[in-house]
mmCIF file of C-alpha atoms in Angstrom:
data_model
loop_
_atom_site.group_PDB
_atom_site.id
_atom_site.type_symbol
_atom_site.label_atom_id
_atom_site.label_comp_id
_atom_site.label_asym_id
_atom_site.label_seq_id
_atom_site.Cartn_x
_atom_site.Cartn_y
_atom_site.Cartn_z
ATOM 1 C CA UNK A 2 -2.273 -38.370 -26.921
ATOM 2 C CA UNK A 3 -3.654 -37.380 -30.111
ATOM 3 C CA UNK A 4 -4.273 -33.674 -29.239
ATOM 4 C CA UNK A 5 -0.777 -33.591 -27.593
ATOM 5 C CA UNK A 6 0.868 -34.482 -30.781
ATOM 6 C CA UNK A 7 -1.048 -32.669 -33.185
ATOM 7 C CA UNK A 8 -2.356 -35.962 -35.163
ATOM 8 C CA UNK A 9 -5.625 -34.365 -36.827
ATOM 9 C CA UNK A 10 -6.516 -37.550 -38.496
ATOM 10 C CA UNK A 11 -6.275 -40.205 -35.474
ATOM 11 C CA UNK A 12 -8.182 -37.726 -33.395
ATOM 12 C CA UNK A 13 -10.672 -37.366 -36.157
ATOM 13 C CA UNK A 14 -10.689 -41.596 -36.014
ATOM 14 C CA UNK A 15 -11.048 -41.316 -32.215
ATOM 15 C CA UNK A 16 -14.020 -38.883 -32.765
ATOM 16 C CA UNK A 17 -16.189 -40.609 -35.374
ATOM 17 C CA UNK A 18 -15.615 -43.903 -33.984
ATOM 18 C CA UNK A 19 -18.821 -43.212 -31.736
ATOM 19 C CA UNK A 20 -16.736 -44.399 -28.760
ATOM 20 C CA UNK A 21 -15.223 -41.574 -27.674
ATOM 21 C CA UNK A 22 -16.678 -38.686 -25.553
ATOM 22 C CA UNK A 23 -15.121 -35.338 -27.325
ATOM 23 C CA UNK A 24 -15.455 -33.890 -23.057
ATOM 24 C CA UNK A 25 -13.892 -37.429 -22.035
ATOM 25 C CA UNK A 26 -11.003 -36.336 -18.731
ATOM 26 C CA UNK A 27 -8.128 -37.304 -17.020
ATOM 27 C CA UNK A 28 -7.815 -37.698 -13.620
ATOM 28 C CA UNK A 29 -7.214 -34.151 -13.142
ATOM 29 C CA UNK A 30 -10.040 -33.026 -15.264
ATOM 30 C CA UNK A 31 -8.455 -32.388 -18.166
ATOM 31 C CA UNK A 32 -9.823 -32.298 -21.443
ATOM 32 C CA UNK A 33 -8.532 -32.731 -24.842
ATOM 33 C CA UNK A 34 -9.385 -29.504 -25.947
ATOM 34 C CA UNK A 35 -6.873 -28.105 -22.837
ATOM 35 C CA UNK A 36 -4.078 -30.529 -24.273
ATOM 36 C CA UNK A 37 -4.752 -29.083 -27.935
ATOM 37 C CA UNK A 38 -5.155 -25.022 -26.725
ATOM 38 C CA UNK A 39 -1.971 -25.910 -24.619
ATOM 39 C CA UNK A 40 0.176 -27.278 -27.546
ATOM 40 C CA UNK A 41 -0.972 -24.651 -30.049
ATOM 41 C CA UNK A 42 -2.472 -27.979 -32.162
ATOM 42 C CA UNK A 43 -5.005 -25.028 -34.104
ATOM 43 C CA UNK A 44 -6.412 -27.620 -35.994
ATOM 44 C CA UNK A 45 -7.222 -30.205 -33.638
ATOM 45 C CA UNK A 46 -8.767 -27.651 -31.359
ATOM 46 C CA UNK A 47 -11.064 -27.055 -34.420
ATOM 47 C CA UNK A 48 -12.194 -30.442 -34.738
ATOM 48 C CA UNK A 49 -12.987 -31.003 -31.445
ATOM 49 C CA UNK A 50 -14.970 -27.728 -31.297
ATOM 50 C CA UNK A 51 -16.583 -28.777 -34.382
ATOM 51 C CA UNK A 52 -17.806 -32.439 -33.115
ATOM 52 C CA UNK A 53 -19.058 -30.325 -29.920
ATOM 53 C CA UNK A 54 -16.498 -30.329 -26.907
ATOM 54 C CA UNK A 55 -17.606 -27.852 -24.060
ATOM 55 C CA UNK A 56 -15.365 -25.244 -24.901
ATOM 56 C CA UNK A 57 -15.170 -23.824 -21.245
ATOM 57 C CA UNK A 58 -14.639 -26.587 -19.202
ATOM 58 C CA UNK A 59 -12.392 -26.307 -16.380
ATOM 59 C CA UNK A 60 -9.776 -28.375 -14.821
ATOM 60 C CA UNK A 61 -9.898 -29.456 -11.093
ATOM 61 C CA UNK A 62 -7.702 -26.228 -11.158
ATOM 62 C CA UNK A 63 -9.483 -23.612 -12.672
ATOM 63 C CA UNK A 64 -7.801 -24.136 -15.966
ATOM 64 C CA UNK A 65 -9.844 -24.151 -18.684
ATOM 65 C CA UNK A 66 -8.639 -24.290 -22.389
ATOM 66 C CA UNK A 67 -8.652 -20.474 -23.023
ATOM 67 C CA UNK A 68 -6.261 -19.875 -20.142
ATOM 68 C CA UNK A 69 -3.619 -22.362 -21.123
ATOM 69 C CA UNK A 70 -3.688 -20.989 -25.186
ATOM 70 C CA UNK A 71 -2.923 -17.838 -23.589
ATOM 71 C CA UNK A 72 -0.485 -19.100 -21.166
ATOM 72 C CA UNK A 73 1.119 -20.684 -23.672
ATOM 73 C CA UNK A 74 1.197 -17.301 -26.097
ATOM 74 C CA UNK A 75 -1.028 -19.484 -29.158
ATOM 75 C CA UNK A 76 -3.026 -16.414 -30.271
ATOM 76 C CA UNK A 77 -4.986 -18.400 -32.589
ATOM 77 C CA UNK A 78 -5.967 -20.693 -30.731
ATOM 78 C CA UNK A 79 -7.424 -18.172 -28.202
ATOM 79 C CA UNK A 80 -9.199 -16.126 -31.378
ATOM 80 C CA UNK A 81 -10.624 -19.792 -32.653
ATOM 81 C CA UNK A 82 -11.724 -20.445 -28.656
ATOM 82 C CA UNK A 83 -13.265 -16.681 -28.793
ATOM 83 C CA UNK A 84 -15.082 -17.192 -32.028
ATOM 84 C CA UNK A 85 -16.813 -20.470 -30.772
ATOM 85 C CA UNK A 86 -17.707 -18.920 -27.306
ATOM 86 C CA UNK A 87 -14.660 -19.150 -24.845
ATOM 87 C CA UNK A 88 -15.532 -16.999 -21.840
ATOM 88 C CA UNK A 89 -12.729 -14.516 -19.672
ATOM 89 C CA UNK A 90 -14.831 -14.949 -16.542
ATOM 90 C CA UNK A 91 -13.564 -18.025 -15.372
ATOM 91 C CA UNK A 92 -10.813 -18.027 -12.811
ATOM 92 C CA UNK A 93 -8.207 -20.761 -11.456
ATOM 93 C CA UNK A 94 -7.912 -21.939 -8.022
ATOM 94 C CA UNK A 95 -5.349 -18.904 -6.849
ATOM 95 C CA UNK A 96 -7.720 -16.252 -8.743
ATOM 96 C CA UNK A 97 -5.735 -16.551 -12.198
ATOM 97 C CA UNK A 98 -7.424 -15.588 -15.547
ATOM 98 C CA UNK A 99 -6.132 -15.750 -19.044
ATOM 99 C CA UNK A 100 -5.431 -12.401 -19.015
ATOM 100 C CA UNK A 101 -3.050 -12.534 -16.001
ATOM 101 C CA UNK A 102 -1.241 -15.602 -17.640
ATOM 102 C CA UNK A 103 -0.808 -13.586 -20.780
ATOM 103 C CA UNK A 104 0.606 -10.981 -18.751
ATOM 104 C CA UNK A 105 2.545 -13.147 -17.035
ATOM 105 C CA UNK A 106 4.230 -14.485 -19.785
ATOM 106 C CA UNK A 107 4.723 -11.305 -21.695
ATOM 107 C CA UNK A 108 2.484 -12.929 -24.863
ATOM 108 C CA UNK A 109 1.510 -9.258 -25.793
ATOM 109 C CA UNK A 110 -0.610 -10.165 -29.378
ATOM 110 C CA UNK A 111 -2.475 -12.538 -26.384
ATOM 111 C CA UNK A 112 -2.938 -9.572 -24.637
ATOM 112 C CA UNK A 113 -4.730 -7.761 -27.284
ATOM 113 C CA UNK A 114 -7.244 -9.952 -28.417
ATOM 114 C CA UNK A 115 -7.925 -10.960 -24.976
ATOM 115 C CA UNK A 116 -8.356 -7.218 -23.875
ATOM 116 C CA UNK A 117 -10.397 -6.920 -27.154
ATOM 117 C CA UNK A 118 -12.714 -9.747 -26.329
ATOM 118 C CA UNK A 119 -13.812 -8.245 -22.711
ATOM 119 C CA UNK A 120 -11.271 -9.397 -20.372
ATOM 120 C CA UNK A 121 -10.753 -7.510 -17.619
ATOM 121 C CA UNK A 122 -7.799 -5.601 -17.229
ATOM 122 C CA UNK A 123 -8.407 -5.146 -13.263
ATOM 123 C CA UNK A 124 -8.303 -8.978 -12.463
ATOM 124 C CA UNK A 125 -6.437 -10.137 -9.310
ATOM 125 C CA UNK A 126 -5.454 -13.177 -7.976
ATOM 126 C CA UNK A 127 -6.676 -13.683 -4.616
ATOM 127 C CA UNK A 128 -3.670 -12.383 -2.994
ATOM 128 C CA UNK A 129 -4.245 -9.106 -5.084
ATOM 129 C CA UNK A 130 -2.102 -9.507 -8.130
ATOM 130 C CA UNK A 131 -3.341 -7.601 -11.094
ATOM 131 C CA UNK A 132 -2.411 -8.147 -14.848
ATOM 132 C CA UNK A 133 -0.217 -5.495 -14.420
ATOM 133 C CA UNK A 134 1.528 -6.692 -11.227
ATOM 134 C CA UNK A 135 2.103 -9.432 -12.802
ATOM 135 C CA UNK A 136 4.000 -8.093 -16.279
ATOM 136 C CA UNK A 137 6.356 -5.840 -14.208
ATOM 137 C CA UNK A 138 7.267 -8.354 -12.205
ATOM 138 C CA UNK A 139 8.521 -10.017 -14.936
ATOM 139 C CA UNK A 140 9.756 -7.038 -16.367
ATOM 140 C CA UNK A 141 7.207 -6.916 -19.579
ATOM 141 C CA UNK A 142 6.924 -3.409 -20.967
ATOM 142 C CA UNK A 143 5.006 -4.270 -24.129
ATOM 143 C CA UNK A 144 2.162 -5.477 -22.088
ATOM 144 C CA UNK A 145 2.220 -2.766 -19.452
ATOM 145 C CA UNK A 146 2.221 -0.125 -21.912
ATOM 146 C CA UNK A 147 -1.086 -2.352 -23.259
ATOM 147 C CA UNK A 148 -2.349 -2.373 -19.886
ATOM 148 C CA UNK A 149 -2.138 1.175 -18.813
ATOM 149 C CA UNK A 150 -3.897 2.121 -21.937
ATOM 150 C CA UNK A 151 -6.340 0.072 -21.356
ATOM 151 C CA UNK A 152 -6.776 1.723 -18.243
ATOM 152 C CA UNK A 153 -4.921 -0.748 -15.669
ATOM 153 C CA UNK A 154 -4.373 1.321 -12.066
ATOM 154 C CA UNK A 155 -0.793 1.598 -11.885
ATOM 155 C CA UNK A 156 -0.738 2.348 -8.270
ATOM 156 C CA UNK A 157 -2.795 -0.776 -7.196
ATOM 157 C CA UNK A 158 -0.664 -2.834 -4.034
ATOM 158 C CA UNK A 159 -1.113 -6.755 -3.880
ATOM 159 C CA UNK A 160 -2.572 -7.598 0.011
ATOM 160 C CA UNK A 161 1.012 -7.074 1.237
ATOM 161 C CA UNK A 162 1.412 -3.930 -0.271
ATOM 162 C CA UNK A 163 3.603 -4.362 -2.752
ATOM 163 C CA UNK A 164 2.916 -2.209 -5.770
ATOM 164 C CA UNK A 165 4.045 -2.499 -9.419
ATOM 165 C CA UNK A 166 6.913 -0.201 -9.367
ATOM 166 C CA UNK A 167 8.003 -1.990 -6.210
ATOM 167 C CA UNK A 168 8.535 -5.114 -7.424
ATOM 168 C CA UNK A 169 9.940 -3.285 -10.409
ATOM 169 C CA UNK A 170 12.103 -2.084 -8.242
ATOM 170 C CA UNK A 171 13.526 -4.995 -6.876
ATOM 171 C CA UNK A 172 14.131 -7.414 -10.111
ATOM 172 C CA UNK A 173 16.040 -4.436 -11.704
ATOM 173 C CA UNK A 174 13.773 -3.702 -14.520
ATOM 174 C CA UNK A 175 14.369 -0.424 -15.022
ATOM 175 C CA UNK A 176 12.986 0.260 -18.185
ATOM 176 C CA UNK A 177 9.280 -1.165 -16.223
ATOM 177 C CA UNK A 178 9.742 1.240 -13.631
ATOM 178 C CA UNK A 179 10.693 4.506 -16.393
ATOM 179 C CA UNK A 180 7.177 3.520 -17.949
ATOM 180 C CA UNK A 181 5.289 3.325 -14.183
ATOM 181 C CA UNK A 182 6.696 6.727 -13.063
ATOM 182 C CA UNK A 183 5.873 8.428 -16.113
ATOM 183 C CA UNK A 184 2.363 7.053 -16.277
ATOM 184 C CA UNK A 185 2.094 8.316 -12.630
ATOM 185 C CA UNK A 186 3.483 5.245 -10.446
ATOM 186 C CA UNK A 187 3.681 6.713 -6.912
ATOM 187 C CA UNK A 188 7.281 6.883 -6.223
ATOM 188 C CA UNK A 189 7.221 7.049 -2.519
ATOM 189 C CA UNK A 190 4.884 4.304 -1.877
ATOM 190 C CA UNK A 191 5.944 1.590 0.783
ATOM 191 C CA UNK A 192 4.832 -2.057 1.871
ATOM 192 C CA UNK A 193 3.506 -3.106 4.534
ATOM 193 C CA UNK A 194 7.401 -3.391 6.165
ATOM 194 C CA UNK A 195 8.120 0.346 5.517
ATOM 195 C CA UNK A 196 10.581 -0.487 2.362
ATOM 196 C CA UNK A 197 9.883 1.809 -0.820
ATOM 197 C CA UNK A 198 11.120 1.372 -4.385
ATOM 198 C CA UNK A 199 13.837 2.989 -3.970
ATOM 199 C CA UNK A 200 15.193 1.429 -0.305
ATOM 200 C CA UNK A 201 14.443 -1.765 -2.401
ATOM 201 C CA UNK A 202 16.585 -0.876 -5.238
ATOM 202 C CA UNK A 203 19.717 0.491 -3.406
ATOM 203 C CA UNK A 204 19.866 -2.802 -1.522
ATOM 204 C CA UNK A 205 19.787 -4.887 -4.092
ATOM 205 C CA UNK A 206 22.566 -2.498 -6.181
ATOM 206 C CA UNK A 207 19.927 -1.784 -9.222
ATOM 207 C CA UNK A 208 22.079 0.581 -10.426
ATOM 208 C CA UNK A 209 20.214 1.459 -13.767
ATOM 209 C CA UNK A 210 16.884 1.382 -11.521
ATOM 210 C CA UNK A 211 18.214 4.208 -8.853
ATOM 211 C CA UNK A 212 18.789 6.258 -11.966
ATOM 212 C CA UNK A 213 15.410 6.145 -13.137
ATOM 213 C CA UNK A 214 13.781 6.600 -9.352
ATOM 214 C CA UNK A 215 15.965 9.527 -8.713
ATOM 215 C CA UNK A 216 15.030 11.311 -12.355
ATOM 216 C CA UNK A 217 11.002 11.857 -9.843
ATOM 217 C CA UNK A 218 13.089 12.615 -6.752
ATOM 218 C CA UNK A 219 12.459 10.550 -4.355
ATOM 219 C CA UNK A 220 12.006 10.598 -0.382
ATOM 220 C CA UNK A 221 15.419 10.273 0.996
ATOM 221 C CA UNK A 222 14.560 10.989 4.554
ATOM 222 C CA UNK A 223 13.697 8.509 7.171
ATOM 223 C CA UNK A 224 11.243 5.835 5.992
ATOM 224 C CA UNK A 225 8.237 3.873 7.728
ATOM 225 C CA UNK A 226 10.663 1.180 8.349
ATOM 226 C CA UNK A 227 12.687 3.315 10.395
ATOM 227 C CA UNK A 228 15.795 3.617 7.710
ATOM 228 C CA UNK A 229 16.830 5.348 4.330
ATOM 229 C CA UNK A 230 17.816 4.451 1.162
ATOM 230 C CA UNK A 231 21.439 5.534 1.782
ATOM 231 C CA UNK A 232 21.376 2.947 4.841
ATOM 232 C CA UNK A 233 19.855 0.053 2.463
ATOM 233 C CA UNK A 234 22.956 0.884 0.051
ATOM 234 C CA UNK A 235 25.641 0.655 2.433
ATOM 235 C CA UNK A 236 24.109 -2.946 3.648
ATOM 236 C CA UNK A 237 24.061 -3.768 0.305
ATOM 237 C CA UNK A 238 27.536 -3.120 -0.258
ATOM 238 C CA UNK A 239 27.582 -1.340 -3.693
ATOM 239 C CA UNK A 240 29.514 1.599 -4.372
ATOM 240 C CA UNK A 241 27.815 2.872 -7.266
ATOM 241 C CA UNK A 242 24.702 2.936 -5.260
ATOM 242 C CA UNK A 243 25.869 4.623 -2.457
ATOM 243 C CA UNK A 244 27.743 6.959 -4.694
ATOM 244 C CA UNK A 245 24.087 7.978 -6.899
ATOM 245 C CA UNK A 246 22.269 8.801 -3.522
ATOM 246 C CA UNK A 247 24.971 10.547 -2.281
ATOM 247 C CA UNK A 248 24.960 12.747 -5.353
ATOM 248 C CA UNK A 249 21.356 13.051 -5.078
ATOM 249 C CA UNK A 250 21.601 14.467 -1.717
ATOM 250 C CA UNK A 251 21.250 11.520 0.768
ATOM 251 C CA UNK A 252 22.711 12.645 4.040
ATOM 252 C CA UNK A 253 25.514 10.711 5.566
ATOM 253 C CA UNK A 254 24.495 11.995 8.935
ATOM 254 C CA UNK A 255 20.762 10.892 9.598
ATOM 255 C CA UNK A 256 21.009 7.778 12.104
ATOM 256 C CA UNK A 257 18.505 4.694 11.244
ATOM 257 C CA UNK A 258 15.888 3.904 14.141
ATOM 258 C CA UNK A 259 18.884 2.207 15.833
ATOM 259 C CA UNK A 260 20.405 5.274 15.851
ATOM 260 C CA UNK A 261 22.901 3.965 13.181
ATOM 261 C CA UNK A 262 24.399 6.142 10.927
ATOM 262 C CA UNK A 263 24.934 4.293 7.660
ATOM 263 C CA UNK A 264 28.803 4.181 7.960
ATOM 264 C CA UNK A 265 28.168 1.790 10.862
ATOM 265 C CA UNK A 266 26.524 -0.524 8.572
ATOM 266 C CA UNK A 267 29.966 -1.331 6.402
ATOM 267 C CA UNK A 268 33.651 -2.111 6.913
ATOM 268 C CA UNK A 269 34.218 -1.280 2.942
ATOM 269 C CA UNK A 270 36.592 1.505 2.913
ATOM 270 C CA UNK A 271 35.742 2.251 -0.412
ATOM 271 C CA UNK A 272 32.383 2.925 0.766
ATOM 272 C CA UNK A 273 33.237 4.657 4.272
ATOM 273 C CA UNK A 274 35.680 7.190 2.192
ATOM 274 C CA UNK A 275 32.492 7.980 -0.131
ATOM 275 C CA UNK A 276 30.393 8.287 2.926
#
C-alpha cells in the first residue's frame, strides 16, 4: 500500500523496522517493487532497490517490474531498474517483453532506452507478435519509425499470417501503413484466408488507407481467397471505396470464385450506377 501511493517515508518505516521482507508477495507474486515501477513512485522504487529487493523478480505472470514501468510509459523508472541490473530477457506467460508493452502502448522515450539497453527488437509473443506488430496495430508511428531503424522486419506475419501492414490495414491507420510501404512492407501479402491489405481495407471503407495502398499499386486481380478488392468494397457498402478502385482500374467484370460479379453483391444503386 505504501509503494502504491507513493509514501517514501512509511515504506522507509516498513523497511527498517526489520520485519519486513523488501521481496515480501501477494498472492499473485507480486512484489512491491512491481507496485512502485507500475505507479511511476521513482523514489520508492529507489529505496527498495537500495535496501536490496530482487530487482527481476517475476509475477506468477511473467511480469516483472521492468515490464510494467514500461507498460506503464515511466521512463525513469525503467533507466533507475536498468542502472541497478533489470534484465530484457524475461518474458510473460503469452511471450510479452517490455519492449512489446512499450510498443504496445506507443511509450516511444520507453522505447529508446529499452532498445538502447539490449532489448530485442525481434521479440514475439508466442503467437508471433513482434514489437512492431504490435505498434501498428495500434496505429503508433513514432515507435515504428524507432523500430524499423533499429532494424525490426517489416514483413514478419504473426502464426496466422497477418502482417504489419495488414492489420494496418484494417484499423484504418493510414499514416502506419504510408511508413510500412515506404520502408518496403509487401503490399500484396495475404493471410492465411487469402485477404490482403487492401481486400481488408475496402471492406472495412478505410478510405484514407486505399489511398495510400493504391499510391504502390496493388494486385487487383483475383486473390487467394477467391475474390478482389472491388468485391470486398461493394460488400462493404461504401461508395468512396468502390469509386477509388474503380479509378484505379478494378474491373467491374471479373466474377468472384462464386462466379459473382461484384454488382451481385449490392442492392445500393448508388453503387450499381458506379459499377
Amino acid at each position: 500500500m505504501s509503494t502504491r501511493k507513493g509514501n517514501l517515508a512509511l515504506l522507509q518505516l516498513l523497511l527498517n523496522s526489520g520485519r519486513v521482507d523488501a521481496d515480501c508477495r501477494d498472492s499473485f507474486g507480486t512484489t512491491a517493487l512491481m507496485v512502485a515501477s507500475y505507479s511511476g513512485h521513482y523514489d520508492c522504487a529507489r529505496e527498495l532497490i537500495m535496501q536490496g529487493t530482487d530487482i527481476n523478480l517475476q509475477r506468477e505472470t511473467g511480469s516483472t517490474a521492468l515490464f510494467f514501468a514500461s507498460q506503464q510509459g515511466h521512463n525513469e523508472v525503467v533507466k533507475l531498474l536498468f542502472e541497478f541490473g533489470g534484465s530484457t530477457e524475461f518474458q510473460t506467460k503469452d511471450g510479452g517483453t517490455a519492449l512489446s508493452a512499450a510498443c504496445q502502448y506507443g511509450h516511444s522515450k520507453v522505447v529508446d532506452t529499452l532498445l538502447k539497453n539490449g532489448a530485442n527488437v525481434h521479440d514475439q509473443l508466442h503467437d508471433g507478435a513482434t514489437p512492431l506488430f504490435l505498434a501498428s496495430q495500434e496505429g503508433h508511428v513514432t515507435v515504428i519509425r524507432q523500430l524499423l531503424s533499429s532494424g525490426a522486419k517489416v514483413n514478419h506475419p504473426r502464426e496466422d499470417g497477418t502482417a504489419p501492414l495488414w492489420m494496418a490495414a484494417q484499423m484504418g491507420h493510414s499514416e502506419v501503413v504510408k511508413v510500412l510501404l515506404l520502408r518496403g512492407a509487401d503490399r500484396d501479402a495475404d493471410r492465411k484466408d487469402g485477404s490482403t491489405a487492401l481486400f481488408k481495407a475496402a471492406f472495412k471503407g478505410h478510405n484514407t488507407v486505399i489511398e495510400e495502398l493504391l499510391k504502390f499499386s496493388p494486385s487487383m486481380g483475383l486473390l487467394n481467397n477467391g475474390s478482389t478488392a472491388l468485391h470486398a468494397a461493394v460488400m462493404g457498402g461504401n461508395h468512396k471505396s468502390v469509386t477509388l478502385l474503380l479509378g484505379a482500374n478494378a474491373d467491374p467484370t471479373l466474377p468472384n470464385k462464386n462466379n459473382e460479379l461484384p454488382a451481385d453483391l449490392t442492392k445500393s444503386d448508388r453503387i450499381l450506377r458506379a459499377l
